PDB file of C-alpha atoms and ligand atoms in Angstrom:
ATOM      1  CA  MET P  28       7.538  -3.559   0.968  1.00 50.00           C
ATOM      2  CA  GLY P  29       7.294  -3.981  -2.827  1.00 50.00           C
ATOM      3  CA  ALA P  30       7.604  -7.302  -4.641  1.00 52.00           C
ATOM      4  CA  LEU P  31      11.001  -6.398  -6.080  1.00 59.00           C
ATOM      5  CA  SER P  32      12.455  -5.590  -2.683  1.00 87.00           C
ATOM      6  CA  LYS P  33      11.395  -8.963  -1.265  1.00 95.00           C
ATOM      7  CA  ARG P  34      13.313 -10.655  -4.070  1.00 96.00           C
ATOM      8  CA  ALA P  35      16.259  -8.347  -3.421  1.00 95.00           C
ATOM      9  CA  ILE P  36      16.218  -9.121   0.317  1.00 96.00           C
ATOM     10  CA  GLY P  37      16.175 -12.869  -0.357  1.00 97.00           C
ATOM     11  CA  ALA P  38      18.908 -12.553  -2.980  1.00 97.00           C
ATOM     12  CA  ALA P  39      21.097 -10.507  -0.618  1.00 96.00           C
ATOM     13  CA  LEU P  40      20.780 -13.125   2.141  1.00 97.00           C
ATOM     14  CA  MET P  41      21.645 -15.888  -0.339  1.00 98.00           C
ATOM     15  CA  ASP P  42      24.601 -13.867  -1.587  1.00 97.00           C
ATOM     16  CA  GLN P  43      25.944 -13.478   1.970  1.00 97.00           C
ATOM     17  CA  GLN P  44      25.706 -17.264   2.452  1.00 98.00           C
ATOM     18  CA  ILE P  45      26.565 -18.275  -1.100  1.00 98.00           C
ATOM     19  CA  ASN P  46      29.235 -20.765   0.050  1.00 97.00           C
ATOM     20  CA  LEU P  47      26.493 -22.920   1.557  1.00 98.00           C
ATOM     21  CA  PHE P  48      24.958 -23.546  -1.846  1.00 98.00           C
ATOM     22  CA  ALA P  49      25.971 -26.093  -4.486  1.00 98.00           C
ATOM     23  CA  CYS P  50      24.242 -26.803  -7.755  1.00 98.00           C
ATOM     24  CA  PRO P  51      21.743 -29.676  -7.343  1.00 97.00           C
ATOM     25  CA  VAL P  52      22.552 -30.832 -10.906  1.00 97.00           C
ATOM     26  CA  CYS P  53      26.367 -30.737 -11.034  1.00 97.00           C
ATOM     27  CA  GLN P  54      27.385 -29.832  -7.429  1.00 96.00           C
ATOM     28  CA  GLN P  55      29.498 -26.876  -8.552  1.00 97.00           C
ATOM     29  CA  SER P  56      29.574 -23.616  -6.630  1.00 97.00           C
ATOM     30  CA  MET P  57      26.946 -20.975  -7.275  1.00 98.00           C
ATOM     31  CA  TYR P  58      26.595 -17.219  -7.488  1.00 98.00           C
ATOM     32  CA  VAL P  59      23.699 -14.785  -7.439  1.00 97.00           C
ATOM     33  CA  TYR P  60      23.082 -13.348 -10.889  1.00 96.00           C
ATOM     34  CA  GLU P  61      21.538  -9.881 -10.945  1.00 91.00           C
ATOM     35  CA  GLN P  62      19.461 -10.556  -7.832  1.00 83.00           C
ATOM     36  CA  GLY P  63      17.175 -12.810  -9.827  1.00 92.00           C
ATOM     37  CA  ARG P  64      18.787 -16.207 -10.090  1.00 97.00           C
ATOM     38  CA  LEU P  65      21.231 -18.612  -8.506  1.00 98.00           C
ATOM     39  CA  VAL P  66      23.572 -19.834 -11.219  1.00 98.00           C
ATOM     40  CA  CYS P  67      26.411 -22.399 -11.167  1.00 98.00           C
ATOM     41  CA  SER P  68      29.617 -22.314 -13.186  1.00 94.00           C
ATOM     42  CA  ALA P  69      28.094 -24.803 -15.660  1.00 97.00           C
ATOM     43  CA  ASN P  70      25.195 -22.376 -16.120  1.00 96.00           C
ATOM     44  CA  HIS P  71      22.448 -24.325 -14.391  1.00 98.00           C
ATOM     45  CA  SER P  72      20.116 -21.614 -13.245  1.00 97.00           C
ATOM     46  CA  PHE P  73      17.424 -21.377 -10.539  1.00 98.00           C
ATOM     47  CA  ASP P  74      14.973 -18.539 -10.107  1.00 96.00           C
ATOM     48  CA  ILE P  75      14.726 -16.425  -7.007  1.00 97.00           C
ATOM     49  CA  ALA P  76      10.974 -15.781  -6.858  1.00 97.00           C
ATOM     50  CA  LYS P  77       9.557 -12.321  -6.359  1.00 96.00           C
ATOM     51  CA  GLN P  78       8.493 -13.432  -2.875  1.00 97.00           C
ATOM     52  CA  GLY P  79      12.180 -13.921  -1.977  1.00 97.00           C
ATOM     53  CA  TYR P  80      12.660 -17.714  -1.938  1.00 98.00           C
ATOM     54  CA  VAL P  81      14.663 -19.781  -4.401  1.00 98.00           C
ATOM     55  CA  ASN P  82      13.306 -22.769  -6.276  1.00 97.00           C
ATOM     56  CA  MET P  83      16.049 -25.409  -6.596  1.00 97.00           C
ATOM     57  CA  LEU P  84      13.938 -28.299  -7.832  1.00 97.00           C
ATOM     58  CA  THR P  85      15.388 -30.051 -10.853  1.00 95.00           C
ATOM     59  CA  ASN P  86      12.047 -31.530 -11.877  1.00 92.00           C
ATOM     60  CA  SER P  87       8.484 -30.627 -11.057  1.00 87.00           C
ATOM     61  CA  VAL P  88       6.891 -32.461  -8.160  1.00 88.00           C
ATOM     62  CA  SER P  89       3.397 -32.483  -6.789  1.00 85.00           C
ATOM     63  CA  SER P  90       2.963 -32.257  -3.043  1.00 85.00           C
ATOM     64  CA  LYS P  91       0.110 -33.559  -0.956  1.00 84.00           C
ATOM     65  CA  TYR P  92       0.611 -30.581   1.365  1.00 89.00           C
ATOM     66  CA  SER P  93      -1.686 -27.678   0.526  1.00 90.00           C
ATOM     67  CA  LYS P  94      -1.644 -23.977   1.363  1.00 93.00           C
ATOM     68  CA  SER P  95      -4.399 -24.415   3.948  1.00 92.00           C
ATOM     69  CA  LEU P  96      -2.572 -27.339   5.564  1.00 93.00           C
ATOM     70  CA  PHE P  97       0.448 -25.094   6.093  1.00 95.00           C
ATOM     71  CA  GLU P  98      -1.766 -22.282   7.427  1.00 95.00           C
ATOM     72  CA  SER P  99      -3.181 -24.763   9.917  1.00 94.00           C
ATOM     73  CA  ARG P 100       0.300 -25.920  10.933  1.00 96.00           C
ATOM     74  CA  LYS P 101       1.302 -22.289  11.477  1.00 97.00           C
ATOM     75  CA  ALA P 102      -1.766 -21.608  13.651  1.00 97.00           C
ATOM     76  CA  VAL P 103      -1.038 -24.688  15.751  1.00 96.00           C
ATOM     77  CA  ILE P 104       2.674 -23.907  16.119  1.00 97.00           C
ATOM     78  CA  ASP P 105       1.905 -20.233  16.898  1.00 96.00           C
ATOM     79  CA  SER P 106      -0.417 -21.371  19.694  1.00 96.00           C
ATOM     80  CA  GLY P 107       2.709 -22.522  21.514  1.00 96.00           C
ATOM     81  CA  ILE P 108       2.070 -26.237  21.805  1.00 96.00           C
ATOM     82  CA  TYR P 109       5.598 -27.012  20.567  1.00 98.00           C
ATOM     83  CA  ASP P 110       7.342 -24.333  22.661  1.00 98.00           C
ATOM     84  CA  VAL P 111       8.973 -26.821  25.038  1.00 98.00           C
ATOM     85  CA  VAL P 112      10.384 -28.862  22.147  1.00 98.00           C
ATOM     86  CA  GLU P 113      11.575 -25.752  20.297  1.00 98.00           C
ATOM     87  CA  ALA P 114      13.284 -24.414  23.452  1.00 98.00           C
ATOM     88  CA  LYS P 115      15.208 -27.653  23.857  1.00 98.00           C
ATOM     89  CA  ILE P 116      16.305 -27.549  20.221  1.00 98.00           C
ATOM     90  CA  SER P 117      17.380 -23.887  20.516  1.00 98.00           C
ATOM     91  CA  GLU P 118      19.607 -24.853  23.412  1.00 97.00           C
ATOM     92  CA  ILE P 119      21.136 -27.818  21.561  1.00 98.00           C
ATOM     93  CA  VAL P 120      21.920 -25.731  18.463  1.00 98.00           C
ATOM     94  CA  ALA P 121      22.897 -22.560  20.373  1.00 97.00           C
ATOM     95  CA  PRO P 122      26.520 -22.497  19.106  1.00 96.00           C
ATOM     96  CA  ALA P 123      25.568 -23.270  15.477  1.00 98.00           C
ATOM     97  CA  LYS P 124      26.240 -20.515  12.929  1.00 97.00           C
ATOM     98  CA  THR P 125      24.441 -22.323  10.135  1.00 98.00           C
ATOM     99  CA  VAL P 126      21.249 -24.292  10.724  1.00 98.00           C
ATOM    100  CA  LEU P 127      19.452 -26.238   7.984  1.00 98.00           C
ATOM    101  CA  ASP P 128      15.843 -27.286   8.587  1.00 98.00           C
ATOM    102  CA  THR P 129      15.015 -30.208   6.308  1.00 98.00           C
ATOM    103  CA  GLY P 130      11.319 -30.553   5.488  1.00 98.00           C
ATOM    104  CA  CYS P 131      10.785 -27.190   7.181  1.00 98.00           C
ATOM    105  CA  GLY P 132       7.175 -26.832   6.025  1.00 97.00           C
ATOM    106  CA  GLU P 133       5.918 -23.314   6.640  1.00 98.00           C
ATOM    107  CA  GLY P 134       9.052 -22.433   8.569  1.00 98.00           C
ATOM    108  CA  SER P 135       7.716 -21.551  12.014  1.00 98.00           C
ATOM    109  CA  HIS P 136       9.873 -24.008  13.964  1.00 98.00           C
ATOM    110  CA  LEU P 137      13.073 -22.793  12.303  1.00 98.00           C
ATOM    111  CA  ALA P 138      12.154 -19.108  12.654  1.00 98.00           C
ATOM    112  CA  ARG P 139      11.274 -19.500  16.336  1.00 98.00           C
ATOM    113  CA  ILE P 140      14.405 -21.546  17.066  1.00 98.00           C
ATOM    114  CA  MET P 141      16.663 -18.987  15.334  1.00 98.00           C
ATOM    115  CA  LYS P 142      14.930 -16.128  17.158  1.00 97.00           C
ATOM    116  CA  ALA P 143      15.462 -17.788  20.534  1.00 96.00           C
ATOM    117  CA  LYS P 144      19.128 -18.490  19.935  1.00 93.00           C
ATOM    118  CA  LYS P 145      19.755 -14.956  18.613  1.00 88.00           C
ATOM    119  CA  TYR P 146      22.689 -16.036  16.475  1.00 91.00           C
ATOM    120  CA  GLY P 147      23.411 -17.509  13.070  1.00 96.00           C
ATOM    121  CA  ILE P 148      21.476 -17.992   9.860  1.00 97.00           C
ATOM    122  CA  GLY P 149      18.708 -20.489   9.283  1.00 98.00           C
ATOM    123  CA  ILE P 150      17.972 -22.113   5.936  1.00 98.00           C
ATOM    124  CA  GLY P 151      14.768 -24.015   5.399  1.00 98.00           C
ATOM    125  CA  ILE P 152      14.244 -26.487   2.567  1.00 98.00           C
ATOM    126  CA  ASP P 153      10.988 -28.173   1.649  1.00 98.00           C
ATOM    127  CA  ILE P 154       9.713 -29.902  -1.453  1.00 97.00           C
ATOM    128  CA  ALA P 155       6.313 -28.199  -1.046  1.00 96.00           C
ATOM    129  CA  LYS P 156       6.277 -24.752  -2.643  1.00 96.00           C
ATOM    130  CA  GLU P 157       3.193 -23.751  -0.634  1.00 96.00           C
ATOM    131  CA  GLY P 158       5.146 -24.279   2.579  1.00 97.00           C
ATOM    132  CA  ILE P 159       8.125 -22.242   1.431  1.00 98.00           C
ATOM    133  CA  MET P 160       5.869 -19.443   0.170  1.00 98.00           C
ATOM    134  CA  ALA P 161       4.292 -19.203   3.629  1.00 98.00           C
ATOM    135  CA  ALA P 162       7.742 -19.319   5.259  1.00 98.00           C
ATOM    136  CA  VAL P 163       9.218 -16.462   3.261  1.00 98.00           C
ATOM    137  CA  ARG P 164       6.089 -14.358   3.730  1.00 97.00           C
ATOM    138  CA  HIS P 165       6.267 -14.592   7.517  1.00 97.00           C
ATOM    139  CA  TYR P 166       9.990 -14.960   8.149  1.00 98.00           C
ATOM    140  CA  PRO P 167      12.065 -13.062   5.559  1.00 97.00           C
ATOM    141  CA  GLN P 168      15.096 -13.000   7.916  1.00 96.00           C
ATOM    142  CA  GLN P 169      15.926 -16.615   7.016  1.00 98.00           C
ATOM    143  CA  ILE P 170      16.723 -18.240   3.642  1.00 98.00           C
ATOM    144  CA  TRP P 171      14.007 -20.429   2.126  1.00 98.00           C
ATOM    145  CA  CYS P 172      14.403 -22.987  -0.687  1.00 98.00           C
ATOM    146  CA  VAL P 173      11.991 -25.186  -2.529  1.00 98.00           C
ATOM    147  CA  GLY P 174      14.013 -28.340  -3.062  1.00 97.00           C
ATOM    148  CA  ASP P 175      14.214 -32.091  -2.709  1.00 96.00           C
ATOM    149  CA  LEU P 176      16.337 -33.593   0.058  1.00 96.00           C
ATOM    150  CA  ALA P 177      17.352 -36.294  -2.401  1.00 94.00           C
ATOM    151  CA  LYS P 178      18.980 -33.624  -4.601  1.00 94.00           C
ATOM    152  CA  SER P 179      19.741 -30.939  -2.102  1.00 95.00           C
ATOM    153  CA  PRO P 180      21.275 -27.694  -3.355  1.00 98.00           C
ATOM    154  CA  PHE P 181      23.926 -27.319  -0.640  1.00 98.00           C
ATOM    155  CA  ALA P 182      27.674 -27.752  -0.409  1.00 98.00           C
ATOM    156  CA  LYS P 183      29.234 -30.557   1.628  1.00 97.00           C
ATOM    157  CA  ALA P 184      30.137 -29.998   5.289  1.00 98.00           C
ATOM    158  CA  SER P 185      28.266 -26.682   5.334  1.00 97.00           C
ATOM    159  CA  PHE P 186      25.956 -26.903   8.308  1.00 98.00           C
ATOM    160  CA  ASP P 187      26.686 -26.810  12.030  1.00 98.00           C
ATOM    161  CA  ALA P 188      23.228 -28.193  12.725  1.00 98.00           C
ATOM    162  CA  ILE P 189      20.574 -29.990  10.721  1.00 98.00           C
ATOM    163  CA  LEU P 190      16.995 -30.140  11.986  1.00 98.00           C
ATOM    164  CA  ASN P 191      14.516 -32.780  10.875  1.00 98.00           C
ATOM    165  CA  ILE P 192      11.263 -32.146  12.671  1.00 98.00           C
ATOM    166  CA  LEU P 193       8.352 -34.550  12.078  1.00 96.00           C
ATOM    167  CA  SER P 194       9.606 -34.912   8.500  1.00 96.00           C
ATOM    168  CA  PRO P 195      11.104 -37.588   6.261  1.00 95.00           C
ATOM    169  CA  ALA P 196      14.886 -37.859   6.414  1.00 96.00           C
ATOM    170  CA  ASN P 197      17.778 -38.553   4.071  1.00 97.00           C
ATOM    171  CA  TYR P 198      20.653 -39.650   6.278  1.00 97.00           C
ATOM    172  CA  GLU P 199      23.256 -40.025   3.506  1.00 96.00           C
ATOM    173  CA  GLU P 200      22.572 -36.446   2.528  1.00 97.00           C
ATOM    174  CA  PHE P 201      22.596 -35.209   6.133  1.00 98.00           C
ATOM    175  CA  LYS P 202      26.029 -36.781   6.616  1.00 97.00           C
ATOM    176  CA  ARG P 203      27.326 -35.087   3.493  1.00 97.00           C
ATOM    177  CA  LEU P 204      25.980 -31.704   4.586  1.00 98.00           C
ATOM    178  CA  LEU P 205      27.050 -31.685   8.233  1.00 98.00           C
ATOM    179  CA  ALA P 206      30.240 -29.896   9.269  1.00 98.00           C
ATOM    180  CA  PRO P 207      32.711 -32.233  11.039  1.00 96.00           C
ATOM    181  CA  ASP P 208      31.533 -31.147  14.489  1.00 94.00           C
ATOM    182  CA  GLY P 209      27.927 -30.603  13.465  1.00 97.00           C
ATOM    183  CA  CYS P 210      24.887 -32.249  14.941  1.00 98.00           C
ATOM    184  CA  ILE P 211      21.643 -33.594  13.600  1.00 98.00           C
ATOM    185  CA  VAL P 212      18.484 -33.063  15.639  1.00 98.00           C
ATOM    186  CA  LYS P 213      15.508 -35.210  14.727  1.00 98.00           C
ATOM    187  CA  VAL P 214      12.042 -35.005  16.271  1.00 98.00           C
ATOM    188  CA  VAL P 215       9.981 -38.186  15.978  1.00 96.00           C
ATOM    189  CA  PRO P 216       6.463 -38.658  17.308  1.00 95.00           C
ATOM    190  CA  GLN P 217       6.071 -41.105  20.187  1.00 94.00           C
ATOM    191  CA  SER P 218       3.059 -43.206  21.076  1.00 92.00           C
ATOM    192  CA  GLY P 219       1.200 -40.425  22.938  1.00 93.00           C
ATOM    193  CA  TYR P 220       1.649 -37.763  20.246  1.00 93.00           C
ATOM    194  CA  LEU P 221      -1.693 -35.958  19.752  1.00 92.00           C
ATOM    195  CA  GLN P 222      -3.280 -38.972  21.437  1.00 90.00           C
ATOM    196  CA  GLU P 223      -6.529 -37.163  22.292  1.00 89.00           C
ATOM    197  CA  LEU P 224      -7.139 -36.587  18.594  1.00 86.00           C
ATOM    198  CA  ARG P 225      -6.107 -40.079  17.597  1.00 82.00           C
ATOM    199  CA  ALA P 226      -8.298 -41.690  20.254  1.00 82.00           C
ATOM    200  CA  GLN P 227     -11.433 -39.932  19.073  1.00 80.00           C
ATOM    201  CA  LEU P 228     -10.830 -40.342  15.358  1.00 78.00           C
ATOM    202  CA  TYR P 229      -9.556 -43.887  15.423  1.00 74.00           C
ATOM    203  CA  ALA P 230     -11.236 -45.537  18.365  1.00 66.00           C
ATOM    204  CA  ASP P 231     -10.934 -49.315  17.894  1.00 62.00           C
ATOM    205  CA  SER P 232      -8.584 -49.064  14.935  1.00 60.00           C
ATOM    206  CA  SER P 233      -4.885 -49.815  14.578  1.00 61.00           C
ATOM    207  CA  LYS P 234      -4.125 -46.186  13.767  1.00 60.00           C
ATOM    208  CA  GLU P 235      -4.939 -45.324  17.358  1.00 57.00           C
ATOM    209  CA  THR P 236      -1.556 -46.615  18.406  1.00 63.00           C
ATOM    210  CA  TYR P 237       1.777 -45.783  16.899  1.00 71.00           C
ATOM    211  CA  SER P 238       5.345 -46.949  17.330  1.00 80.00           C
ATOM    212  CA  ASN P 239       8.483 -45.168  16.200  1.00 89.00           C
ATOM    213  CA  GLU P 240      10.901 -47.962  17.135  1.00 92.00           C
ATOM    214  CA  GLN P 241      12.256 -48.575  13.628  1.00 94.00           C
ATOM    215  CA  ILE P 242      12.883 -44.889  12.980  1.00 95.00           C
ATOM    216  CA  VAL P 243      14.767 -44.513  16.245  1.00 95.00           C
ATOM    217  CA  ALA P 244      16.822 -47.664  15.571  1.00 96.00           C
ATOM    218  CA  ARG P 245      17.808 -46.427  12.105  1.00 97.00           C
ATOM    219  CA  PHE P 246      18.896 -43.077  13.524  1.00 97.00           C
ATOM    220  CA  GLN P 247      20.998 -44.833  16.163  1.00 96.00           C
ATOM    221  CA  ASP P 248      22.647 -46.953  13.450  1.00 97.00           C
ATOM    222  CA  SER P 249      23.337 -43.973  11.226  1.00 97.00           C
ATOM    223  CA  PHE P 250      24.934 -41.444  13.606  1.00 98.00           C
ATOM    224  CA  HIS P 251      27.447 -41.306  16.473  1.00 98.00           C
ATOM    225  CA  GLU P 252      27.156 -40.107  20.057  1.00 97.00           C
ATOM    226  CA  VAL P 253      23.389 -40.448  19.787  1.00 98.00           C
ATOM    227  CA  THR P 254      21.260 -39.180  22.646  1.00 98.00           C
ATOM    228  CA  LYS P 255      17.512 -39.663  22.937  1.00 97.00           C
ATOM    229  CA  GLU P 256      15.246 -37.632  25.152  1.00 98.00           C
ATOM    230  CA  ARG P 257      11.543 -38.283  25.406  1.00 98.00           C
ATOM    231  CA  VAL P 258       9.588 -35.052  25.746  1.00 98.00           C
ATOM    232  CA  THR P 259       5.998 -35.490  26.929  1.00 98.00           C
ATOM    233  CA  TYR P 260       3.482 -32.955  28.141  1.00 98.00           C
ATOM    234  CA  THR P 261      -0.236 -32.224  27.950  1.00 98.00           C
ATOM    235  CA  LEU P 262      -1.586 -28.732  27.448  1.00 97.00           C
ATOM    236  CA  PRO P 263      -5.082 -27.302  27.671  1.00 96.00           C
ATOM    237  CA  LEU P 264      -6.436 -26.691  24.180  1.00 93.00           C
ATOM    238  CA  ASP P 265      -8.318 -23.657  22.942  1.00 91.00           C
ATOM    239  CA  GLU P 266     -11.342 -25.092  21.120  1.00 88.00           C
ATOM    240  CA  ASN P 267     -10.813 -22.602  18.280  1.00 91.00           C
ATOM    241  CA  LEU P 268      -7.674 -24.516  17.429  1.00 92.00           C
ATOM    242  CA  VAL P 269      -9.425 -27.832  16.814  1.00 89.00           C
ATOM    243  CA  PRO P 270     -10.129 -27.295  13.086  1.00 88.00           C
ATOM    244  CA  ALA P 271      -6.479 -26.344  12.485  1.00 91.00           C
ATOM    245  CA  LEU P 272      -5.305 -29.355  14.451  1.00 90.00           C
ATOM    246  CA  LEU P 273      -7.472 -31.585  12.274  1.00 88.00           C
ATOM    247  CA  GLU P 274      -6.196 -30.041   9.089  1.00 88.00           C
ATOM    248  CA  MET P 275      -2.505 -29.882   9.827  1.00 87.00           C
ATOM    249  CA  THR P 276      -1.665 -33.370   8.629  1.00 75.00           C
ATOM    250  CA  PRO P 277      -2.365 -35.107   5.330  1.00 66.00           C
ATOM    251  CA  MET P 278      -2.453 -38.503   7.017  1.00 59.00           C
ATOM    252  CA  GLY P 279      -6.200 -38.653   6.806  1.00 55.00           C
ATOM    253  CA  TRP P 280      -7.103 -37.555  10.301  1.00 58.00           C
ATOM    254  CA  HIS P 281     -10.360 -36.366   8.901  1.00 59.00           C
ATOM    255  CA  LYS P 282     -13.359 -35.837  11.030  1.00 56.00           C
ATOM    256  CA  LYS P 283     -16.141 -38.262  10.281  1.00 55.00           C
ATOM    257  CA  GLU P 284     -19.361 -36.376   9.498  1.00 51.00           C
ATOM    258  CA  ASP P 285     -21.268 -37.894  12.366  1.00 47.00           C
ATOM    259  CA  LYS P 286     -18.543 -37.468  14.923  1.00 61.00           C
ATOM    260  CA  ASP P 287     -18.416 -34.534  17.276  1.00 69.00           C
ATOM    261  CA  LEU P 288     -14.924 -34.000  18.505  1.00 77.00           C
ATOM    262  CA  ILE P 289     -14.430 -32.758  22.013  1.00 82.00           C
ATOM    263  CA  LEU P 290     -10.849 -31.823  22.712  1.00 87.00           C
ATOM    264  CA  ASN P 291      -9.972 -29.925  25.861  1.00 91.00           C
ATOM    265  CA  ALA P 292      -6.348 -30.900  25.986  1.00 95.00           C
ATOM    266  CA  ILE P 293      -3.635 -32.100  23.667  1.00 95.00           C
ATOM    267  CA  THR P 294      -0.526 -34.166  24.313  1.00 96.00           C
ATOM    268  CA  ILE P 295       2.866 -33.684  22.755  1.00 97.00           C
ATOM    269  CA  ASP P 296       4.963 -36.825  23.061  1.00 96.00           C
ATOM    270  CA  VAL P 297       8.109 -36.961  20.952  1.00 97.00           C
ATOM    271  CA  ASP P 298      11.584 -38.412  20.948  1.00 97.00           C
ATOM    272  CA  LEU P 299      14.280 -35.805  20.506  1.00 98.00           C
ATOM    273  CA  LEU P 300      17.222 -37.536  18.848  1.00 98.00           C
ATOM    274  CA  VAL P 301      20.613 -35.884  18.588  1.00 98.00           C
ATOM    275  CA  GLY P 302      23.582 -37.352  16.770  1.00 98.00           C
ATOM    276  CA  LYS P 303      26.918 -36.563  15.132  1.00 98.00           C
ATOM    277  CA  VAL P 304      28.570 -37.747  11.948  1.00 94.00           C
TER     278      VAL P 304
HETATM  279  C1  SAM R  14       4.683 -33.353   8.515  1.00 75.68           C
HETATM  280  S1  SAM R  14       5.438 -32.057   7.583  1.00 75.68           S
HETATM  281  C2  SAM R  14       6.438 -31.281   8.838  1.00 75.68           C
HETATM  282  C3  SAM R  14       6.782 -29.860   8.499  1.00 75.68           C
HETATM  283  C4  SAM R  14       7.509 -29.101   9.622  1.00 75.68           C
HETATM  284  N1  SAM R  14       8.816 -29.678   9.927  1.00 75.68           N
HETATM  285  C5  SAM R  14       6.651 -29.036  10.861  1.00 75.68           C
HETATM  286  O1  SAM R  14       6.957 -29.722  11.845  1.00 75.68           O
HETATM  287  O2  SAM R  14       5.660 -28.286  10.839  1.00 75.68           O
HETATM  288  C6  SAM R  14       6.642 -32.890   6.547  1.00 75.68           C
HETATM  289  C7  SAM R  14       7.304 -31.998   5.532  1.00 75.68           C
HETATM  290  O3  SAM R  14       8.326 -32.716   4.835  1.00 75.68           O
HETATM  291  C8  SAM R  14       8.341 -32.246   3.499  1.00 75.68           C
HETATM  292  N2  SAM R  14       9.048 -33.210   2.628  1.00 75.68           N
HETATM  293  C9  SAM R  14       8.646 -34.473   2.316  1.00 75.68           C
HETATM  294  N3  SAM R  14       9.524 -35.041   1.462  1.00 75.68           N
HETATM  295  C10 SAM R  14      10.516 -34.131   1.223  1.00 75.68           C
HETATM  296  C11 SAM R  14      11.706 -34.131   0.415  1.00 75.68           C
HETATM  297  N4  SAM R  14      12.056 -35.184  -0.331  1.00 75.68           N
HETATM  298  N5  SAM R  14      12.469 -33.002   0.396  1.00 75.68           N
HETATM  299  C12 SAM R  14      12.109 -31.920   1.121  1.00 75.68           C
HETATM  300  N6  SAM R  14      11.005 -31.881   1.917  1.00 75.68           N
HETATM  301  C13 SAM R  14      10.210 -32.959   1.964  1.00 75.68           C
HETATM  302  C14 SAM R  14       6.871 -32.070   3.182  1.00 75.68           C
HETATM  303  O4  SAM R  14       6.648 -31.245   2.057  1.00 75.68           O
HETATM  304  C15 SAM R  14       6.344 -31.467   4.487  1.00 75.68           C
HETATM  305  O5  SAM R  14       6.366 -30.065   4.502  1.00 75.68           O
HETATM  306 ZN1   ZN R  15      25.287 -26.934 -12.186  1.00 75.68          ZN
END
């Protein structure tokens, strides 16, 4: 596949779903101009990159998430440790025609969820260009945008489902973007999340424990018909995955030089929050 055709494929997908987009500067509707740009009626213009994603940032931002961090996240997600969580999300969003993944990173969760539900279009947005570049490279069937949730490039009431997986949220924006019957699905780490890693890296320190209480309370205050399911399981871990597991977060889970990590298993422990506007 040549570079031009990747841009054309991305542009064609965006064109099919053009009603989902709104200019992040003036909120007017947009159109695809000669397969190379998304343009609004006031002439604000955003490039569709040759890789097939669109950059909708209105100012340049620097991200702490690097290319290798996203490669590590992909390796870890590909290993299947989130399969149970993804399967539950696929079921929840099964009827959704339009699914927006906010802070989608390198896109694997969204791509796997859309594949499992076999229906609808997924759009991933992330402020980190490196993440979106990985996403479009691996999953050109979905639409990928570099953009800021605080100035999101989408039209109001456009999405049947919004995903927010282990990522920062913007609830005012989610409410604006959700269709009247739409649902928001948020995944928040619980106290046992990756506990084997935490225990070895942070023995005797406060970072060994973690509470998500405030995040859950804010979600419950912000949405209606909220349900919360705690999903907890421990899987055996292939030792080849340990370096990727260490690198997949910028939170400073860095191996101390003198510390030999032994990880045979890893725990996923998350709250799955679902709500409506
Ligand atoms: C911990 S990562 C999770 C990525 C992905 N959901 C996953 O589970 O692999 C958090 C992501 O949120 C993105 N993010 C942070 N602030 C954002 C914002 N204002 N707008 C869009 N994305 C943002 C980061 O770039 C990063 O990719
Ligand atoms: Zn505009």
